[in-house]
Coordinates of N, CA and C and ligand atoms in Angstrom, one line a residue:
M1 N 81.9 196.8 -55.6 CA 82.6 195.8 -54.8 C 83.0 196.3 -53.4
T2 N 82.8 195.5 -52.4 CA 83.1 196.0 -51.0 C 84.6 196.2 -50.9
M3 N 85.0 196.8 -49.8 CA 86.5 197.0 -49.5 C 87.2 195.7 -49.3
D4 N 86.5 194.8 -48.6 CA 87.1 193.5 -48.4 C 87.2 192.7 -49.7
G5 N 86.2 192.9 -50.6 CA 86.3 192.2 -51.9 C 87.4 192.7 -52.7
S6 N 87.7 194.0 -52.7 CA 88.8 194.5 -53.5 C 90.1 194.1 -52.9
Y7 N 90.2 194.0 -51.5 CA 91.4 193.6 -50.9 C 91.7 192.1 -51.3
D8 N 90.7 191.3 -51.3 CA 90.9 189.9 -51.6 C 91.3 189.8 -53.1
L9 N 90.8 190.6 -54.0 CA 91.1 190.6 -55.4 C 92.6 191.0 -55.5
L10 N 93.0 192.0 -54.8 CA 94.4 192.4 -54.8 C 95.3 191.3 -54.4
R11 N 94.9 190.6 -53.3 CA 95.7 189.4 -52.8 C 95.8 188.4 -53.9
S12 N 94.7 188.1 -54.6 CA 94.8 187.1 -55.7 C 95.8 187.5 -56.8
L13 N 95.7 188.8 -57.2 CA 96.6 189.3 -58.2 C 98.0 189.2 -57.8
H14 N 98.2 189.6 -56.5 CA 99.6 189.6 -55.9 C 100.1 188.1 -55.9
I15 N 99.3 187.2 -55.5 CA 99.8 185.8 -55.5 C 100.1 185.3 -56.9
L16 N 99.2 185.6 -57.8 CA 99.4 185.2 -59.2 C 100.7 185.7 -59.8
A17 N 101.0 187.0 -59.5 CA 102.2 187.6 -60.0 C 103.4 186.9 -59.3
V18 N 103.3 186.7 -58.0 CA 104.4 186.0 -57.3 C 104.7 184.6 -57.9
I19 N 103.6 183.9 -58.3 CA 103.8 182.5 -58.9 C 104.6 182.6 -60.2
A20 N 104.2 183.6 -61.0 CA 104.9 183.8 -62.3 C 106.4 184.2 -62.1
W21 N 106.6 185.1 -61.1 CA 108.0 185.5 -60.8 C 108.8 184.4 -60.3
M22 N 108.2 183.6 -59.3 CA 109.0 182.4 -58.8 C 109.3 181.4 -59.9
A23 N 108.3 181.2 -60.8 CA 108.6 180.2 -61.9 C 109.9 180.6 -62.6
G24 N 110.0 181.9 -62.9 CA 111.2 182.4 -63.6 C 112.4 182.3 -62.8
L25 N 112.3 182.7 -61.5 CA 113.5 182.7 -60.6 C 114.0 181.2 -60.5
L26 N 113.1 180.3 -60.6 CA 113.5 178.9 -60.4 C 114.0 178.3 -61.7
Y27 N 113.5 178.7 -62.9 CA 113.8 178.1 -64.1 C 115.0 178.7 -64.8
L28 N 115.3 180.0 -64.7 CA 116.4 180.6 -65.3 C 117.8 180.0 -64.9
P29 N 118.0 179.8 -63.7 CA 119.3 179.2 -63.3 C 119.4 177.7 -63.8
R30 N 118.3 177.1 -64.0 CA 118.3 175.7 -64.6 C 118.8 175.8 -66.1
L31 N 118.3 176.8 -66.8 CA 118.8 177.0 -68.1 C 120.3 177.3 -68.1
F32 N 120.7 178.2 -67.2 CA 122.1 178.5 -67.1 C 123.0 177.3 -66.8
A33 N 122.5 176.4 -66.0 CA 123.2 175.1 -65.7 C 123.5 174.4 -67.0
Y34 N 122.5 174.2 -67.8 CA 122.7 173.5 -69.1 C 123.5 174.4 -70.1
H35 N 123.3 175.7 -70.0 CA 124.0 176.6 -70.9 C 125.6 176.5 -70.7
T36 N 126.0 176.2 -69.5 CA 127.5 176.1 -69.3 C 128.1 175.0 -70.2
A37 N 127.3 174.1 -70.7 CA 127.9 173.0 -71.5 C 128.0 173.4 -73.0
A38 N 127.4 174.5 -73.3 CA 127.4 174.9 -74.8 C 128.6 175.8 -75.1
A39 N 129.3 175.5 -76.1 CA 130.4 176.3 -76.5 C 129.9 177.6 -77.0
P40 N 130.6 178.8 -76.6 CA 130.2 180.1 -77.0 C 130.2 180.2 -78.6
G41 N 129.2 180.7 -79.1 CA 129.1 180.8 -80.6 C 128.4 179.6 -81.3
S42 N 128.2 178.5 -80.5 CA 127.5 177.4 -81.1 C 126.0 177.6 -81.3
E43 N 125.4 176.7 -82.0 CA 123.9 176.8 -82.2 C 123.2 176.6 -80.9
M44 N 123.7 175.7 -80.0 CA 123.1 175.5 -78.7 C 123.2 176.7 -77.8
D45 N 124.4 177.4 -77.9 CA 124.6 178.7 -77.2 C 123.5 179.7 -77.6
A46 N 123.3 179.8 -78.9 CA 122.3 180.8 -79.4 C 120.9 180.4 -78.9
T47 N 120.5 179.1 -78.9 CA 119.2 178.7 -78.5 C 119.0 179.0 -77.0
F48 N 120.0 178.7 -76.2 CA 119.9 179.1 -74.7 C 119.7 180.6 -74.6
Q49 N 120.5 181.3 -75.3 CA 120.4 182.8 -75.2 C 119.0 183.3 -75.5
T50 N 118.4 182.7 -76.5 CA 117.0 183.1 -76.9 C 116.0 182.8 -75.7
M51 N 116.2 181.5 -75.2 CA 115.3 181.1 -74.2 C 115.4 182.0 -72.9
E52 N 116.7 182.3 -72.6 CA 117.0 183.1 -71.4 C 116.4 184.5 -71.5
V53 N 116.7 185.2 -72.7 CA 116.3 186.6 -72.8 C 114.7 186.7 -72.8
K54 N 114.1 185.7 -73.4 CA 112.6 185.7 -73.5 C 112.0 185.5 -72.1
L55 N 112.6 184.5 -71.4 CA 112.1 184.2 -70.0 C 112.3 185.5 -69.1
Y56 N 113.4 186.1 -69.2 CA 113.8 187.3 -68.4 C 112.9 188.5 -68.7
R57 N 112.8 188.8 -70.0 CA 112.1 190.0 -70.4 C 110.6 189.9 -70.4
I58 N 110.1 188.7 -70.9 CA 108.6 188.5 -71.1 C 107.9 188.0 -69.9
I59 N 108.6 187.2 -69.1 CA 108.0 186.6 -67.9 C 108.5 187.3 -66.6
M60 N 109.8 187.3 -66.4 CA 110.3 187.6 -65.0 C 110.2 189.1 -64.7
N61 N 110.6 190.0 -65.7 CA 110.5 191.4 -65.4 C 109.1 191.9 -65.1
P62 N 108.1 191.6 -66.0 CA 106.8 192.0 -65.8 C 106.2 191.4 -64.5
A63 N 106.5 190.1 -64.2 CA 106.0 189.5 -63.0 C 106.5 190.1 -61.8
M64 N 107.8 190.5 -61.8 CA 108.4 191.2 -60.6 C 107.7 192.5 -60.4
V65 N 107.5 193.3 -61.5 CA 106.9 194.6 -61.3 C 105.4 194.4 -60.8
A66 N 104.7 193.4 -61.3 CA 103.3 193.2 -60.9 C 103.3 192.8 -59.4
A67 N 104.3 191.9 -59.0 CA 104.3 191.5 -57.6 C 104.5 192.7 -56.6
W68 N 105.4 193.6 -57.1 CA 105.7 194.8 -56.3 C 104.5 195.7 -56.3
L69 N 103.9 195.9 -57.5 CA 102.8 196.8 -57.6 C 101.6 196.3 -56.7
F70 N 101.2 195.1 -56.8 CA 100.1 194.6 -56.0 C 100.5 194.5 -54.5
G71 N 101.7 194.1 -54.2 CA 102.2 194.1 -52.8 C 102.2 195.5 -52.2
G72 N 102.7 196.4 -53.0 CA 102.7 197.8 -52.6 C 101.3 198.3 -52.3
L73 N 100.3 198.0 -53.2 CA 98.9 198.4 -52.9 C 98.4 197.7 -51.7
L74 N 98.7 196.4 -51.5 CA 98.3 195.8 -50.2 C 98.8 196.5 -49.0
L75 N 100.1 196.9 -49.1 CA 100.7 197.7 -48.0 C 99.9 198.9 -47.7
W76 N 99.6 199.6 -48.8 CA 98.8 200.9 -48.7 C 97.5 200.7 -48.1
V77 N 96.7 199.6 -48.6 CA 95.4 199.3 -48.0 C 95.5 198.9 -46.6
D78 N 96.5 198.1 -46.2 CA 96.8 197.7 -44.8 C 97.0 198.9 -43.9
S79 N 97.7 199.9 -44.4 CA 98.0 201.1 -43.6 C 96.7 201.8 -43.2
H80 N 95.7 201.8 -44.2 CA 94.4 202.4 -43.9 C 93.6 201.5 -42.9
R81 N 93.6 200.2 -43.2 CA 92.8 199.3 -42.3 C 93.3 199.4 -40.9
H82 N 94.6 199.4 -40.7 CA 95.2 199.4 -39.4 C 95.4 200.8 -38.8
G83 N 95.0 201.8 -39.5 CA 95.1 203.2 -39.1 C 96.5 203.6 -38.8
G84 N 97.4 203.2 -39.6 CA 98.8 203.6 -39.5 C 99.8 202.5 -40.0
W85 N 101.1 202.8 -39.8 CA 102.1 201.9 -40.4 C 102.8 201.0 -39.4
A86 N 102.2 201.0 -38.1 CA 102.9 200.1 -37.1 C 103.0 198.7 -37.5
F87 N 102.0 198.2 -38.2 CA 102.1 196.7 -38.7 C 103.3 196.4 -39.5
A88 N 103.8 197.5 -40.2 CA 104.9 197.3 -41.1 C 106.2 196.9 -40.3
S89 N 106.3 197.2 -39.0 CA 107.5 196.9 -38.3 C 107.3 195.7 -37.4
E90 N 106.2 194.9 -37.6 CA 106.1 193.6 -36.9 C 107.0 192.6 -37.5
P91 N 107.5 191.7 -36.6 CA 108.5 190.7 -37.1 C 108.2 190.0 -38.4
W92 N 106.9 189.6 -38.5 CA 106.5 188.8 -39.7 C 106.7 189.7 -41.0
M93 N 106.3 191.0 -40.9 CA 106.4 191.8 -42.0 C 107.9 192.2 -42.4
I94 N 108.7 192.3 -41.3 CA 110.1 192.6 -41.6 C 110.7 191.4 -42.3
V95 N 110.4 190.2 -41.8 CA 110.9 189.0 -42.5 C 110.5 188.9 -43.9
K96 N 109.2 189.2 -44.1 CA 108.6 189.2 -45.5 C 109.4 190.2 -46.4
L97 N 109.6 191.4 -45.9 CA 110.2 192.4 -46.7 C 111.7 192.1 -46.9
L98 N 112.3 191.5 -46.0 CA 113.7 191.1 -46.2 C 113.8 190.1 -47.3
G99 N 112.8 189.2 -47.3 CA 112.7 188.2 -48.4 C 112.5 188.8 -49.7
V100 N 111.7 189.9 -49.8 CA 111.5 190.6 -51.0 C 112.8 191.3 -51.5
V101 N 113.5 191.8 -50.5 CA 114.8 192.5 -50.9 C 115.7 191.4 -51.5
F102 N 115.8 190.3 -50.8 CA 116.7 189.2 -51.3 C 116.3 188.8 -52.7
L103 N 114.9 188.5 -52.9 CA 114.5 188.0 -54.2 C 114.7 189.0 -55.3
T104 N 114.5 190.3 -55.0 CA 114.8 191.4 -56.0 C 116.2 191.4 -56.3
A105 N 117.1 191.3 -55.3 CA 118.6 191.4 -55.6 C 119.0 190.2 -56.4
W106 N 118.4 189.0 -56.1 CA 118.7 187.8 -56.8 C 118.3 187.9 -58.3
H107 N 117.1 188.5 -58.5 CA 116.6 188.7 -59.8 C 117.6 189.5 -60.7
H108 N 118.1 190.6 -60.1 CA 119.1 191.4 -60.8 C 120.4 190.7 -61.0
F109 N 120.8 189.9 -60.0 CA 122.0 189.1 -60.1 C 121.9 188.2 -61.3
L110 N 120.7 187.5 -61.5 CA 120.5 186.6 -62.6 C 120.5 187.4 -63.9
G111 N 120.0 188.6 -63.9 CA 119.9 189.5 -65.1 C 121.4 189.8 -65.6
R112 N 122.3 190.1 -64.6 CA 123.7 190.3 -65.0 C 124.3 189.0 -65.5
A113 N 124.0 187.9 -64.9 CA 124.5 186.6 -65.4 C 124.0 186.3 -66.8
R114 N 122.8 186.7 -67.1 CA 122.2 186.4 -68.4 C 123.0 187.2 -69.4
K115 N 123.3 188.5 -69.1 CA 124.1 189.3 -70.0 C 125.5 188.7 -70.2
A116 N 126.1 188.2 -69.2 CA 127.4 187.6 -69.3 C 127.4 186.4 -70.3
F117 N 126.3 185.5 -70.1 CA 126.2 184.4 -71.1 C 126.0 184.9 -72.5
A118 N 125.2 186.0 -72.7 CA 125.0 186.5 -74.0 C 126.2 187.1 -74.6
A119 N 127.2 187.5 -73.8 CA 128.4 188.1 -74.3 C 129.5 187.0 -74.4
G120 N 129.1 185.8 -74.0 CA 130.1 184.7 -74.1 C 131.1 184.8 -72.9
R121 N 130.7 185.5 -71.9 CA 131.7 185.7 -70.8 C 131.3 185.1 -69.4
N122 N 130.4 184.1 -69.5 CA 130.0 183.4 -68.2 C 131.2 182.7 -67.6
T123 N 131.5 182.9 -66.3 CA 132.6 182.2 -65.7 C 132.1 181.2 -64.6
R124 N 130.7 181.2 -64.4 CA 130.2 180.4 -63.3 C 129.9 179.0 -63.8
S125 N 130.1 178.0 -62.9 CA 130.0 176.6 -63.3 C 128.6 176.0 -63.3
N126 N 128.4 174.9 -63.9 CA 127.2 174.1 -63.8 C 126.9 173.9 -62.3
R127 N 127.9 173.5 -61.5 CA 127.8 173.3 -60.1 C 127.2 174.5 -59.3
F128 N 127.8 175.7 -59.7 CA 127.3 176.9 -59.0 C 125.8 177.1 -59.3
W129 N 125.4 176.9 -60.5 CA 124.0 177.2 -60.8 C 123.0 176.1 -60.2
R130 N 123.5 174.9 -60.1 CA 122.7 173.9 -59.4 C 122.7 174.1 -57.9
A131 N 123.8 174.5 -57.3 CA 123.9 174.7 -55.9 C 123.0 175.9 -55.4
T132 N 122.9 176.9 -56.2 CA 122.2 178.1 -55.8 C 120.7 178.1 -56.2
N133 N 120.4 177.1 -57.0 CA 119.0 177.1 -57.6 C 117.9 177.1 -56.6
E134 N 118.2 176.5 -55.4 CA 117.1 176.4 -54.4 C 116.9 177.7 -53.5
L135 N 117.8 178.6 -53.6 CA 117.8 179.8 -52.7 C 116.4 180.5 -52.8
P136 N 115.9 180.8 -54.0 CA 114.7 181.6 -54.1 C 113.5 180.8 -53.4
F137 N 113.6 179.4 -53.6 CA 112.5 178.7 -53.0 C 112.6 178.7 -51.5
L138 N 113.8 178.6 -50.9 CA 114.0 178.7 -49.5 C 113.4 180.0 -49.0
A139 N 113.8 181.1 -49.7 CA 113.2 182.4 -49.3 C 111.7 182.4 -49.3
A140 N 111.1 181.8 -50.4 CA 109.7 181.8 -50.5 C 109.0 181.0 -49.4
I141 N 109.7 179.9 -48.9 CA 109.1 179.1 -47.8 C 109.0 180.0 -46.6
V142 N 110.1 180.7 -46.3 CA 110.2 181.6 -45.1 C 109.1 182.7 -45.2
M143 N 109.0 183.3 -46.4 CA 108.1 184.4 -46.6 C 106.6 184.0 -46.5
V144 N 106.3 182.9 -47.1 CA 104.9 182.4 -47.1 C 104.5 182.1 -45.6
I145 N 105.4 181.4 -44.9 CA 105.1 181.1 -43.5 C 105.0 182.4 -42.7
A146 N 105.8 183.4 -43.0 CA 105.7 184.7 -42.3 C 104.4 185.4 -42.5
V147 N 103.9 185.4 -43.8 CA 102.7 186.2 -44.1 C 101.4 185.4 -43.6
T148 N 101.5 184.0 -43.7 CA 100.3 183.3 -43.3 C 100.1 183.1 -41.8
T149 N 101.2 182.9 -41.1 CA 101.1 182.7 -39.6 C 101.3 184.0 -38.8
E150 N 101.9 185.0 -39.5 CA 102.3 186.2 -38.8 C 103.0 185.8 -37.4
F151 N 103.6 184.7 -37.4 CA 104.4 184.2 -36.2 C 103.5 184.3 -34.9
S152 N 102.2 184.1 -35.1 CA 101.4 184.4 -33.9 C 101.2 183.2 -33.0
G153 N 101.5 182.0 -33.5 CA 101.4 180.8 -32.7 C 100.0 180.4 -32.4
R154 N 99.0 181.1 -33.0 CA 97.6 180.8 -32.8 C 97.2 179.7 -33.7
Ligands
HEM1 C1 107.5 192.2 -54.4 C2 107.3 192.8 -53.2 C3 106.2 192.4 -52.3 C4 105.5 193.2 -51.5 C5 105.6 194.7 -51.3 C6 104.5 192.4 -50.7 C7 103.6 192.8 -49.8 C8 102.6 192.1 -49.3 C9 101.5 192.6 -48.4 C10 101.4 194.0 -47.8 C11 100.6 191.6 -48.2 C12 99.4 191.6 -47.3 C13 99.8 191.1 -46.0 C14 98.6 191.0 -45.0 O1 98.4 192.0 -44.3 O2 98.0 190.0 -44.9 C15 101.1 190.4 -49.0 C16 100.5 189.2 -49.0 C17 101.0 188.1 -49.5 N1 102.3 187.9 -50.0 FE1 103.5 189.5 -50.6 N2 104.7 191.1 -51.1 C18 105.7 191.0 -52.0 C19 106.2 189.8 -52.6 C20 105.9 188.6 -52.3 C21 106.6 187.3 -52.6 C22 107.9 187.3 -53.4 C23 105.9 186.3 -52.0 C24 106.2 184.8 -52.0 C25 107.3 184.3 -52.3 C26 104.7 186.8 -51.4 C27 103.7 186.1 -50.8 C28 102.6 186.6 -50.3 C29 101.4 185.8 -49.9 C30 101.3 184.3 -49.9 C31 100.4 186.7 -49.4 C32 99.0 186.4 -48.9 C33 99.0 186.3 -47.4 C34 97.6 186.3 -46.8 O3 96.9 187.3 -47.0 O4 97.3 185.4 -46.1 N3 104.7 188.2 -51.5 N4 102.3 190.8 -49.6

């Protein structure tokens, strides 16, 4: 396979991993919103806990690792293509990486919230989970526009 072919394959794998990661980041808080209505110790509580732990461990954690892995490889290949790391400090890349930092922090915040639900110690409301539910998607909009346009105006 040519160099360009493997770069495009890496991009495909990166985007697929990002899709799975985003699906989890958007769905887990939705489960939390419904979970707030279940009495700790009830059957419904147990069902939500199972759905949450499976989504987090089986989908979200591996998808985040894969998005980082393929994104990191793209960075590495880019550094060879551009003959250095100057591209990494262009505004679009800085915005992209800030988005990555935010999504990763949000992922871990959701992980802590999942543990609180599992211990019957959730203190956040249905309203909180519905109000914050769109944050990852807002970050994704900014990041996708950053990588696709590179803010070049062309
Ligand atoms: C997890 C850490 C991540 C790293 C290290 C990373 C890094 C990268 C790099 C280096 C590229 C190639 C950029 C280029 O030179 O064209 C890329 C492409 C891309 N990334 Fe990420 N990324 C990450 C996560 C994400 C997330 C969370 C999203 C979306 C919400 C995203 C969306 C995209 C898209 C759509 C492309 C393809 C852009 C194109 O080639 O036109 N990435 N990423």
